[in-house]
C-alpha positions as a Python dict, from the first residue, in 0.01 Angstrom:
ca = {
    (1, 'X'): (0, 0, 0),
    (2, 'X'): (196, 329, -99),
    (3, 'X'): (63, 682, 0),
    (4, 'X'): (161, 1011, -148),
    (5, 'X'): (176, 1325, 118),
    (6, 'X'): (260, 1671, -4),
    (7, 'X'): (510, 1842, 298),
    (8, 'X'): (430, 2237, 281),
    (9, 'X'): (685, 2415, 507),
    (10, 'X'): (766, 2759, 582),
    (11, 'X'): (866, 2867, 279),
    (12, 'X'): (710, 2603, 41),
    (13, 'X'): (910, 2315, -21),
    (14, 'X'): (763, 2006, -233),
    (15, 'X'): (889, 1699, -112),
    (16, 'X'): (688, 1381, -185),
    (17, 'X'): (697, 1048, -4),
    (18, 'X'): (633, 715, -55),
    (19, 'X'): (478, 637, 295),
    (20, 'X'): (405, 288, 452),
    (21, 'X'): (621, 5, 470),
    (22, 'X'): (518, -348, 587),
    (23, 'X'): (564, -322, 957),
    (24, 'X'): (295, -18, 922),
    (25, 'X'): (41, -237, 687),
    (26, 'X'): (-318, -136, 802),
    (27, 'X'): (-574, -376, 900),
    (28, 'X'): (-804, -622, 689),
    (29, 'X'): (-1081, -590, 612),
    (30, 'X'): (-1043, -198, 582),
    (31, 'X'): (-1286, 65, 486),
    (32, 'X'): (-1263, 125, 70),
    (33, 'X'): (-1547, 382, 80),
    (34, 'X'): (-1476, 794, 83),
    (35, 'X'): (-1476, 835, 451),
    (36, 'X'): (-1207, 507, 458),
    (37, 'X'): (-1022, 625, 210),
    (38, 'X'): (-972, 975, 385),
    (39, 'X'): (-909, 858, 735),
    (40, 'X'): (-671, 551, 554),
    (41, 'X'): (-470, 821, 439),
    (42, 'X'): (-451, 1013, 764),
    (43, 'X'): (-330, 742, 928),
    (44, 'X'): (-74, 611, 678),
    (45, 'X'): (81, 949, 696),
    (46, 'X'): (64, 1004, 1113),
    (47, 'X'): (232, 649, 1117),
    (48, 'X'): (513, 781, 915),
    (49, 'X'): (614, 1149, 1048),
    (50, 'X'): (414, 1158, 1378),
    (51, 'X'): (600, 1253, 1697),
    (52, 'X'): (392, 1004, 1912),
    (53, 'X'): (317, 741, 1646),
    (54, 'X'): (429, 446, 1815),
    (55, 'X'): (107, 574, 2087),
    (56, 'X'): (-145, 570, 1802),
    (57, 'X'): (-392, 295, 1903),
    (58, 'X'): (-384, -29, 1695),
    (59, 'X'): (-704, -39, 1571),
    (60, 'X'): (-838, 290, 1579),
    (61, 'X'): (-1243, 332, 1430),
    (62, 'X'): (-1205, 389, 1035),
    (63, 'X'): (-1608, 458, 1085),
    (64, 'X'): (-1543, 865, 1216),
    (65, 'X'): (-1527, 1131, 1076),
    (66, 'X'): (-1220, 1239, 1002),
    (67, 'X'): (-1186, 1561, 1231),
    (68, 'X'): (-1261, 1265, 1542),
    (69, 'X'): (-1022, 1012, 1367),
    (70, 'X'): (-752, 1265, 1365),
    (71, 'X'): (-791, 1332, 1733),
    (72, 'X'): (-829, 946, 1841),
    (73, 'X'): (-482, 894, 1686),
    (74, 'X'): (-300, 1192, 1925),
    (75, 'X'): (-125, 1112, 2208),
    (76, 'X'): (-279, 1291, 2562),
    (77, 'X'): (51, 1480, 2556),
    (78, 'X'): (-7, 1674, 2192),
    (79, 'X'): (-191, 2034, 2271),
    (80, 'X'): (-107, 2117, 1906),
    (81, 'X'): (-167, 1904, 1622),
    (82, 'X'): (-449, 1985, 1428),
    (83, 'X'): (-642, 1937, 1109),
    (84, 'X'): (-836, 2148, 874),
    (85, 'X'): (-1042, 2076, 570),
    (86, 'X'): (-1323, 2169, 357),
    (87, 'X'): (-1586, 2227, 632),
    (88, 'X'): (-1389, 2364, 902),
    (89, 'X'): (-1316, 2694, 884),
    (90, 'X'): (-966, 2853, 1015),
    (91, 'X'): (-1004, 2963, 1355),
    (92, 'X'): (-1022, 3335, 1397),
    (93, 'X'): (-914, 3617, 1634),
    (94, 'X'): (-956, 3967, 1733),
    (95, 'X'): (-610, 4073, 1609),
    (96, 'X'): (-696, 3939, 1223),
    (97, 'X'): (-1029, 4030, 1256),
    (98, 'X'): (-1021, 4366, 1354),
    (99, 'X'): (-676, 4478, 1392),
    (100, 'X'): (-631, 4475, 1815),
    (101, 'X'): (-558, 4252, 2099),
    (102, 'X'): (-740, 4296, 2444),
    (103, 'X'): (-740, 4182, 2795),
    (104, 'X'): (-1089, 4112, 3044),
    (105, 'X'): (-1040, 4229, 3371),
    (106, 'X'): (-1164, 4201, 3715),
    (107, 'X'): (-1107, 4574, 3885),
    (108, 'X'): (-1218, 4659, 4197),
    (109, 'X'): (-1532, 4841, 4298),
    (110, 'X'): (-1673, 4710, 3948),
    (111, 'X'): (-1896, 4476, 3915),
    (112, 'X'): (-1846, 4376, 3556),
    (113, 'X'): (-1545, 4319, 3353),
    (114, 'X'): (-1366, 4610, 3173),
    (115, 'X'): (-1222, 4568, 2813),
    (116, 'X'): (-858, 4692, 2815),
    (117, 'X'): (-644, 4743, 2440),
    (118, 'X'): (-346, 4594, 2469),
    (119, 'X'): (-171, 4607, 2163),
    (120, 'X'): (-330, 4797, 1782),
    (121, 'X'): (-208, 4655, 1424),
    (122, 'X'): (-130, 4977, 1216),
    (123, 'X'): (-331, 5074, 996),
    (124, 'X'): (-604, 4796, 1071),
    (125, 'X'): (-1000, 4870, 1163),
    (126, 'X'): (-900, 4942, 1501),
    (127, 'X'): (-660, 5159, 1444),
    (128, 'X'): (-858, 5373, 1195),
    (129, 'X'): (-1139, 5378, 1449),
    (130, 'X'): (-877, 5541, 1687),
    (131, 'X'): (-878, 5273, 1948),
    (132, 'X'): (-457, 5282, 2153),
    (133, 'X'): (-286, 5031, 2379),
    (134, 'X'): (-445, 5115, 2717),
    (135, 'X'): (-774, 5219, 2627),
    (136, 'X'): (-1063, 5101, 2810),
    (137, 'X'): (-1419, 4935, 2662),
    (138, 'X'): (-1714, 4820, 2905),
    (139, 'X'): (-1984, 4673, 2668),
    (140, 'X'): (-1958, 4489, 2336),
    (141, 'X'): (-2273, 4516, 2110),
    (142, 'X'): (-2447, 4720, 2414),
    (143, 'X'): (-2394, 4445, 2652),
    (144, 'X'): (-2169, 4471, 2990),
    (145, 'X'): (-1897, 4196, 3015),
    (146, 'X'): (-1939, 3968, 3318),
    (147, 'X'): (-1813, 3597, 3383),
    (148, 'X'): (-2187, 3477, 3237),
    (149, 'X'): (-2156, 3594, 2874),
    (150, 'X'): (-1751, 3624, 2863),
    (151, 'X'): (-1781, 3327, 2635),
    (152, 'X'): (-1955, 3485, 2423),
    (153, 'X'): (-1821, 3834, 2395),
    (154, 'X'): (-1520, 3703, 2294),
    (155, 'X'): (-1637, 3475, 2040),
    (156, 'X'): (-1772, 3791, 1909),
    (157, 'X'): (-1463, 3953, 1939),
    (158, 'X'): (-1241, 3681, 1754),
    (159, 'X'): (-1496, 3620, 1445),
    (160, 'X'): (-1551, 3837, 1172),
    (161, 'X'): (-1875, 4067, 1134),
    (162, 'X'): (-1961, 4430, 1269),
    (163, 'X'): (-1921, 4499, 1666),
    (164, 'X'): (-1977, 4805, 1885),
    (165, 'X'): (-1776, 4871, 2114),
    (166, 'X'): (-1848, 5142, 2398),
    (167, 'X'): (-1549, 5336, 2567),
    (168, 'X'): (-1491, 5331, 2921),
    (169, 'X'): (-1346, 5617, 3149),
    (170, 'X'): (-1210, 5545, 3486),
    (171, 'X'): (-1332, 5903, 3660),
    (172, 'X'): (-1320, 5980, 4028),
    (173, 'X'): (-1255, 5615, 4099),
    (174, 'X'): (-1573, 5555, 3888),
    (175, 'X'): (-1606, 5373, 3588),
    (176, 'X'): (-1830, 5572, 3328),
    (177, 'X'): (-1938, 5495, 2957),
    (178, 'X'): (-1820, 5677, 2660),
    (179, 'X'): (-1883, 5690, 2327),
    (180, 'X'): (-1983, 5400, 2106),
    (181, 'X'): (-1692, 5289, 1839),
    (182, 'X'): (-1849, 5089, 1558),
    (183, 'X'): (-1591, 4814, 1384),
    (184, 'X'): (-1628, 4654, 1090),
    (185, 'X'): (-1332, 4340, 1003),
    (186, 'X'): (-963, 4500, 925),
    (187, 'X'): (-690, 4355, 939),
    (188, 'X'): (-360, 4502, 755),
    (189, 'X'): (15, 4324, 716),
    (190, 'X'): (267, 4500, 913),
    (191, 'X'): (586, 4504, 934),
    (192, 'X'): (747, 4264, 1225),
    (193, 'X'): (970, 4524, 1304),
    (194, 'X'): (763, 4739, 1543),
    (195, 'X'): (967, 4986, 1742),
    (196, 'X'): (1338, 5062, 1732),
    (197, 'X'): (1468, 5230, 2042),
    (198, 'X'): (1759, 5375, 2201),
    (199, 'X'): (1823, 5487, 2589),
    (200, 'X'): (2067, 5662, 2702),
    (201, 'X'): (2209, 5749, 3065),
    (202, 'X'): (2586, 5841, 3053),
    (203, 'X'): (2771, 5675, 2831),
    (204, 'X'): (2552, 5350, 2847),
    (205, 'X'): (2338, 5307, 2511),
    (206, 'X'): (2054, 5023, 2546),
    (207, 'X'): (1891, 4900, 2251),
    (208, 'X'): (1541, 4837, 2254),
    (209, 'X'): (1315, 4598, 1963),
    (210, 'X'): (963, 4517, 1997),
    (211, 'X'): (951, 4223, 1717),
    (212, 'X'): (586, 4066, 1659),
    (213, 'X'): (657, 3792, 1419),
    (214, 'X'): (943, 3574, 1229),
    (215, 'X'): (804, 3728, 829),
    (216, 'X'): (1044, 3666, 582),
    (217, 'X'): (965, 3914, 396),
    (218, 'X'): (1046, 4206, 660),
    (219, 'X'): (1403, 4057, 701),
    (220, 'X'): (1549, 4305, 522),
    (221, 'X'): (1408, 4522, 829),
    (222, 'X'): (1518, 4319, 1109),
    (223, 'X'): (1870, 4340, 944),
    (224, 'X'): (1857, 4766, 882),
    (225, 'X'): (1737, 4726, 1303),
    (226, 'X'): (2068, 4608, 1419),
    (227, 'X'): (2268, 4840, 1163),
    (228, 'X'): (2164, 5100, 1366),
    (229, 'X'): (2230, 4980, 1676),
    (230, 'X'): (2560, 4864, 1571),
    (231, 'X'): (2613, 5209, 1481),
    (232, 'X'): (2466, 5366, 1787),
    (233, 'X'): (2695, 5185, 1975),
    (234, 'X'): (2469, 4998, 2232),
    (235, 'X'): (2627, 4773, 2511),
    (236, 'X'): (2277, 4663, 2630),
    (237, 'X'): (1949, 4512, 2420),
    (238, 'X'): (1593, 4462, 2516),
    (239, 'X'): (1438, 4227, 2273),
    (240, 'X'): (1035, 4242, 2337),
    (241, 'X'): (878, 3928, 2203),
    (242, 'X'): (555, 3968, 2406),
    (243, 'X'): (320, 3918, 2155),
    (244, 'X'): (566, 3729, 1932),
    (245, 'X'): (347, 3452, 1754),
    (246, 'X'): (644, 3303, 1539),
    (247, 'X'): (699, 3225, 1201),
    (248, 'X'): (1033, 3083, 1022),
    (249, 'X'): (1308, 2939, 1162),
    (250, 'X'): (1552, 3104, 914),
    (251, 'X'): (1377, 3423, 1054),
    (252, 'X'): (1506, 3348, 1404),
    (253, 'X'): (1828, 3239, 1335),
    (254, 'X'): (1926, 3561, 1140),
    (255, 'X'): (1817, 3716, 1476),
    (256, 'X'): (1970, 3478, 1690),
    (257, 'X'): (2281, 3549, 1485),
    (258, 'X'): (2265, 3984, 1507),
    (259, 'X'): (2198, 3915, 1877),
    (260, 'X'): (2513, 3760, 1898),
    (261, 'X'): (2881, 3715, 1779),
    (262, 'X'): (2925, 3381, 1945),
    (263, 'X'): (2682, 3220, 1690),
    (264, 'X'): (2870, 3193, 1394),
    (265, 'X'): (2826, 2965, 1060),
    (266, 'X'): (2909, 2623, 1207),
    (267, 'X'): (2762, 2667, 1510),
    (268, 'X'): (2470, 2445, 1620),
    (269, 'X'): (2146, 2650, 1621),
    (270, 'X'): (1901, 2404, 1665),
    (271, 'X'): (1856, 2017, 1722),
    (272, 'X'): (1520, 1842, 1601),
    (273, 'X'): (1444, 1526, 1726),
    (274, 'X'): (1140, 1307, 1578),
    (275, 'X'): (1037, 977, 1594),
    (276, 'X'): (1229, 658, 1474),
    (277, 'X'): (1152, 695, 1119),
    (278, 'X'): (1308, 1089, 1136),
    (279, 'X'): (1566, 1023, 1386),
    (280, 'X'): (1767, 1316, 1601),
    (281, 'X'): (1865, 1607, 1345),
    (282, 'X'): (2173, 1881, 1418),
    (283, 'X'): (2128, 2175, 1203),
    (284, 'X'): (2421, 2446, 1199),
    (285, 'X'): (2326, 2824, 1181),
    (286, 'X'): (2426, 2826, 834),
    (287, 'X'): (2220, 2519, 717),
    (288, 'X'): (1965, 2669, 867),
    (289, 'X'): (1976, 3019, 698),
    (290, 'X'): (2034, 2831, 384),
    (291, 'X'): (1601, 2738, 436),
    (292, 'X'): (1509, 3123, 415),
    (293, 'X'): (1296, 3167, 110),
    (294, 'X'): (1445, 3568, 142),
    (295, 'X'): (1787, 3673, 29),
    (296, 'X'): (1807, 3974, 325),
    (297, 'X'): (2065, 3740, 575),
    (298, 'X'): (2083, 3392, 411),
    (299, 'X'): (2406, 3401, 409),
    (300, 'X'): (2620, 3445, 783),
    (301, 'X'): (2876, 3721, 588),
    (302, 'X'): (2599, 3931, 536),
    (303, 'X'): (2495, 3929, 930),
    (304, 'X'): (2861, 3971, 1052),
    (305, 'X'): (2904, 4346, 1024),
    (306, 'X'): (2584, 4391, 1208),
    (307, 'X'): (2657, 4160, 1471),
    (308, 'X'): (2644, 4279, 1855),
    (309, 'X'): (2907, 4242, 2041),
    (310, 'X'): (2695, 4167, 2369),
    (311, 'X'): (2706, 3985, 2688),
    (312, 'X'): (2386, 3956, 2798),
    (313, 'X'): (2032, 4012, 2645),
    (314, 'X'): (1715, 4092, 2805),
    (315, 'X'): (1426, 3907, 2663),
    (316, 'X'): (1021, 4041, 2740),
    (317, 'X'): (788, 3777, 2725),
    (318, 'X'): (460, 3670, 2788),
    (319, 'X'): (197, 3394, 2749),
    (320, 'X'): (137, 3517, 2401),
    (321, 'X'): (506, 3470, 2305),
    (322, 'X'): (535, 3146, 2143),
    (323, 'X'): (670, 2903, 1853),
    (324, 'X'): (994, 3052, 1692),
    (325, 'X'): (1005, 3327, 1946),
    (326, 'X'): (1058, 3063, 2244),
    (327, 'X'): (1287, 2871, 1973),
    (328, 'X'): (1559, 3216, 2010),
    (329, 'X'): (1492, 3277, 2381),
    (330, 'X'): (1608, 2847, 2455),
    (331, 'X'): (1851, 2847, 2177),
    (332, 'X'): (2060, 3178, 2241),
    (333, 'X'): (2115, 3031, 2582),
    (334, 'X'): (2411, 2861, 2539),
    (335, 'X'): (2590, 3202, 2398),
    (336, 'X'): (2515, 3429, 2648),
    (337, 'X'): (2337, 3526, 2962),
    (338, 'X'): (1955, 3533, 2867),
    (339, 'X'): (1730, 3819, 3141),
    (340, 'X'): (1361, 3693, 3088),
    (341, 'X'): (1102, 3940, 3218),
    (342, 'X'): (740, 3909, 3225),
    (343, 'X'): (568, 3612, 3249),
    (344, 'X'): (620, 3222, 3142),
    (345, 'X'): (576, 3167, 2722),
    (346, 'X'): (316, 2961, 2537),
    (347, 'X'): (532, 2633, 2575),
    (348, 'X'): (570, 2505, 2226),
    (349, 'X'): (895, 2306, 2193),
    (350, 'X'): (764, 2141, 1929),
    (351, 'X'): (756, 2166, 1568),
    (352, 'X'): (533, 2055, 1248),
    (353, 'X'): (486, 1958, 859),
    (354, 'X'): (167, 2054, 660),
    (355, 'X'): (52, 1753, 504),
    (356, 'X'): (-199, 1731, 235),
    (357, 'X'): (-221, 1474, -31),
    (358, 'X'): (-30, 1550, -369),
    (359, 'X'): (-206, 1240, -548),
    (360, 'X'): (-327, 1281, -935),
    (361, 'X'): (-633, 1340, -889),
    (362, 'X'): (-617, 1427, -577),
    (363, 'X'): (-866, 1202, -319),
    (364, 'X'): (-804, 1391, 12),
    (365, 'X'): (-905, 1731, 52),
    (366, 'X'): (-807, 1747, 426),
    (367, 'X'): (-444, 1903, 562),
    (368, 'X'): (-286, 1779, 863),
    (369, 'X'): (-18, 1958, 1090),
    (370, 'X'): (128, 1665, 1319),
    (371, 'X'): (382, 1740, 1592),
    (372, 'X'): (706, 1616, 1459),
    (373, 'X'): (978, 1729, 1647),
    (374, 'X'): (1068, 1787, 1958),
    (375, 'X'): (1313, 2115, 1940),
    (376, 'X'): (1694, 2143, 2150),
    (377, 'X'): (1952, 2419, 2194),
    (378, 'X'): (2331, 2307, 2114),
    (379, 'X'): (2366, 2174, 2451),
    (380, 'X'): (2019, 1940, 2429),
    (381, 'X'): (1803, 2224, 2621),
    (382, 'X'): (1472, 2183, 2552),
    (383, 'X'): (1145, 2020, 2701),
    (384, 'X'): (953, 2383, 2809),
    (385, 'X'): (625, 2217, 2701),
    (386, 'X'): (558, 2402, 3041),
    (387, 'X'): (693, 2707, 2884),
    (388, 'X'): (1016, 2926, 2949),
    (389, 'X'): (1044, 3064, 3290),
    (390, 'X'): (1139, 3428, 3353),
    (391, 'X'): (1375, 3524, 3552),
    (392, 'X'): (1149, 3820, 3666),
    (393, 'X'): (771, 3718, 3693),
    (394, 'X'): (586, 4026, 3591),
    (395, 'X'): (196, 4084, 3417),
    (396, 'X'): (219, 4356, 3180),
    (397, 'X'): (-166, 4353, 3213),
    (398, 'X'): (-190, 4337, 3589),
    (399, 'X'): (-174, 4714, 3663),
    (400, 'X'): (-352, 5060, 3498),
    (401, 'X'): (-262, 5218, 3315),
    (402, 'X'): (-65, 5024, 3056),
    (403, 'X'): (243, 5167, 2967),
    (404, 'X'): (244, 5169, 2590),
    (405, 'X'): (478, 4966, 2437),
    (406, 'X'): (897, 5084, 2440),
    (407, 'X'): (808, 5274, 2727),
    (408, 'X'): (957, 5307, 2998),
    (409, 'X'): (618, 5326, 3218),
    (410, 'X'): (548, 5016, 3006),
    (411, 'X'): (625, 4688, 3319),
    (412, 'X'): (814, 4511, 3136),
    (413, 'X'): (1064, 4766, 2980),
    (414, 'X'): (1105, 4958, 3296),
    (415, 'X'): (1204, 4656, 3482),
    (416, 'X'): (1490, 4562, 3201),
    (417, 'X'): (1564, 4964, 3219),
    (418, 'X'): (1560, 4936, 3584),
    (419, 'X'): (1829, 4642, 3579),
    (420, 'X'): (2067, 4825, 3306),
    (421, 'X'): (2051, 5168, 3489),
    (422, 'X'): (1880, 5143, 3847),
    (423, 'X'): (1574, 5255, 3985),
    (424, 'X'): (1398, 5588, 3869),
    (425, 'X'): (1455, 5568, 3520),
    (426, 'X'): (1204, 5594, 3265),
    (427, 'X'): (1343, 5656, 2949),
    (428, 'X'): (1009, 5751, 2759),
    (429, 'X'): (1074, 5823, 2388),
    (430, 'X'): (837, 6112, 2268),
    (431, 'X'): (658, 5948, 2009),
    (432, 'X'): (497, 5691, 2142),
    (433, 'X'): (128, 5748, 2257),
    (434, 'X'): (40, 5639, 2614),
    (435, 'X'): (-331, 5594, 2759),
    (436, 'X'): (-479, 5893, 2971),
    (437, 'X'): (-289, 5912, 3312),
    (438, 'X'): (-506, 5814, 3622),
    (439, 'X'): (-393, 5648, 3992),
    (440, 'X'): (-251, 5353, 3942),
    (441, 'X'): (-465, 4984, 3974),
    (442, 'X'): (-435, 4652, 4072),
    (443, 'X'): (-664, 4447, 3854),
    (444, 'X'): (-685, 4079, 3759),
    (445, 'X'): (-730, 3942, 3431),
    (446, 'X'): (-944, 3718, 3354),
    (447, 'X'): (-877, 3680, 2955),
    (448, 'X'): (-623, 3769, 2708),
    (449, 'X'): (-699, 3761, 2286),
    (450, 'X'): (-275, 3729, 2262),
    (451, 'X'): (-275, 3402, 2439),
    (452, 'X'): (-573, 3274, 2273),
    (453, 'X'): (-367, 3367, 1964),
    (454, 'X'): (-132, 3213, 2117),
    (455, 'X'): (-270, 2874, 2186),
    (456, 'X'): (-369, 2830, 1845),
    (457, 'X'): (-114, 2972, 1615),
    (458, 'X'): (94, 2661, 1429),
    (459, 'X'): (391, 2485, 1569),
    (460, 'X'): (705, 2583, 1476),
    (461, 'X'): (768, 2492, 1105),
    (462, 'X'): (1111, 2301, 952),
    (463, 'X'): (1197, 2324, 632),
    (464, 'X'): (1433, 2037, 548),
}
């Protein structure tokens, strides 16, 4: 019995396989009608790449459909692998939908929820309707947010179609309404490279990035970033991967590599480890950079002359940072001291292949994205399934006002500017918009759109 399965990676690479050998032969009799032939497939292909496949039951039931044969052949320790096909639509969220992320939170002497902004995509429906990072919303559609309908709201917050949202203003330690902000679906590519910083106290110059995703096609950026910090002359960096929701390996290793001098050509990045049919795989920076589907970095001359020359590197994340972002926090470890602020990441050590079947005609319309690999530093770091503790536990999100972002009112940064220059400093650049000044809160949240982004965003992706 021979198989076909089409591996799409990040960029696209063809590869086809012939699949199932005779220790993997399926059962007789087995099911030769539509819904067999499907779920045959699906198995014949999780046998071969699957990072659990020797737990995949024996005998599994051919009769399901194939979104509940899929999950009867994952092991109880996959959070990750999924499936998709022609009537299951791609999950949605707020950020995609209409261009922000938010937080739900429990204040006191309220007794409802209150919306807060946390982060705006440029340019999206959000950000046209004028909504910032820090401002406040009370109702969605005209109804308050309480623990009853939070379900809800947020479904209507991650799906497409027209919401109303209505303002809040915390006045005379009273929460009041505002006006109503209609939002239709927005959402508008940005480039990855957010904010470029510098701060300055004496002579001591401290770099500051605020990177949202590992795009390809913004490497060029990420490159023309550390060019001018190399020419700033910076001794310090803060690399803010908060809401970092990965993207390609190649991607991280040309950061990995500006971070850092140590990490040259032959150095081992990364180490993927899959089951017995993939085997334990070492991959040098340089092999690794050789993947990139973009010219900006592929090869490790062109990152030398932007290269830091640092000895530490202070890393903000939270549980919205996840996938290739956790891949450079684990794997830079092993050339030089790694400060992580904020709050534990996502806890995806793992990485994928998208699967769909490259047959003529083609008799599968479904795509699979197994767990493959399990993902190592050079010195065999991994296993943060749990997710990559900080140093310095902070929530961005657990006092008002937020900070904006590169601030240093922001939590996060001012701790990092705290540790390069002491107490008291602040550093706020000029241009960056903060939300309306008010006493400061303690508040609990309850939800966060970023780590719901988070929890569903793909595994990292190998190209081989």
């Amino acid at each position: 019995m021979r198989s076909l399965v089409f591996i799409t990676l990040f960029p696209v690479l063809l590869v086809l396989f012939t699949s199932c050998s005779k220790n993997d032969a399926l059962p007789d009799p087995y099911p030769t009608d539509s819904l067999g032939k499907i779920n045959r497939w699906m198995l014949d292909s999780m046998r071969r790449f699957y990072y659990w496949n020797e737990q995949i039951p024996a005998k599994p039931d051919h009769s399901l459909s194939p979104e509940l044969f899929f999950k009867s052949l994952l092991s109880s320790s996959d959070r990750f692998s999924h499936i998709s096909g022609p009537n299951v639509p791609p999950a949605t969220n707020s950020y995609f939908s209409f261009g922000f992320h938010y937080a739900m939170l429990q204040v006191p002497g309220y007794d409802h929820y209150i919306g807060v902004v946390t982060f705006v995509n440029v340019n999206g429906a959000a950000d046209r309707a004028g909504l910032k990072r820090g401002g406040y919303f009370m109702k969605v559609n005209g109804r308050q947010i309480d623990a009853q309908n939070l379900s809800e709201i947020n479904r209507q917050l991650n799906e497409k179609g027209t919401i109303t949202l209505t303002a809040a203003i915390f006045n005379n330690n009273a929460w009041e309404p505002g006006a109503d902000i209609p939002l239709s679906p927005g959402y508008s590519r940005e480039n990855p490279v957010y904010y470029t910083r510098i701060f300055t106290k004496g002579s001591t110059k401290t770099g500051y990035l605020y990177y949202t995703s590992f795009d390809e096609s913004f490497d060029g950026s990420l490159l023309d970033a550390f060019r001018k910090f190399k020419e700033a002359g910076i001794s310090e960096l803060v690399l803010d991967l908060r809401y970092n929701a990965g993207g390609s390996v190649a991607s991280s290793a040309k950061l990995a590599a500006l971070v850092t001098h140590k990490l040259n050509a032959g150095e081992v990045y990364a180490i993927y480890e899959g089951n017995r049919n993939e085997g334990r795989r070492t991959r040098t920076l340089q092999a690794v950079l050789n993947t990139s589907a973009s010219a900006a970095g592929r090869q490790y001359s062109d990152l030398q002359p932007n290269q830091l020359q640092l000895s530490r590197v202070f890393v903000l994340t939270t549980k919205a940072t996840v996938s290739a972002a956790e891949l450079v926090v684990n794997n830079l470890k092993p050339f030089l001291s790694m400060v992580q602020i904020g709050e534990a990441t996502a806890g995806k050590d793992e990485a994928s292949f998208t699967i769909t079947d490259q047959r003529t005609p083609r008799q599968v319309d479904w795509t699979l994205q197994p767990i493959v690999y399990k993902l190592f530093n050079k010195n065999s770091e991994g296993g943060y399934s749990a997710g990559l503790v900080p140093q310095y536990a902070l929530s961005e999100a657990g006092v008002l006002p937020l900070g904006a972002i590169g601030d240093g009112n922001d939590v996060l940064t001012a701790k990092a500017l705290e540790i390069i220059y002491g107490p008291g400093f602040t550093g706020t650049p000029t241009d960056l918009r903060t939300a309306p000044p008010h006493r400061r809160i303690q508040v609990k949240p309850v939800y966060e759109s970023a780590t719901e982004q988070a929890a569903r965003s793909a595994p990292v992706s190998i190209v081989q």
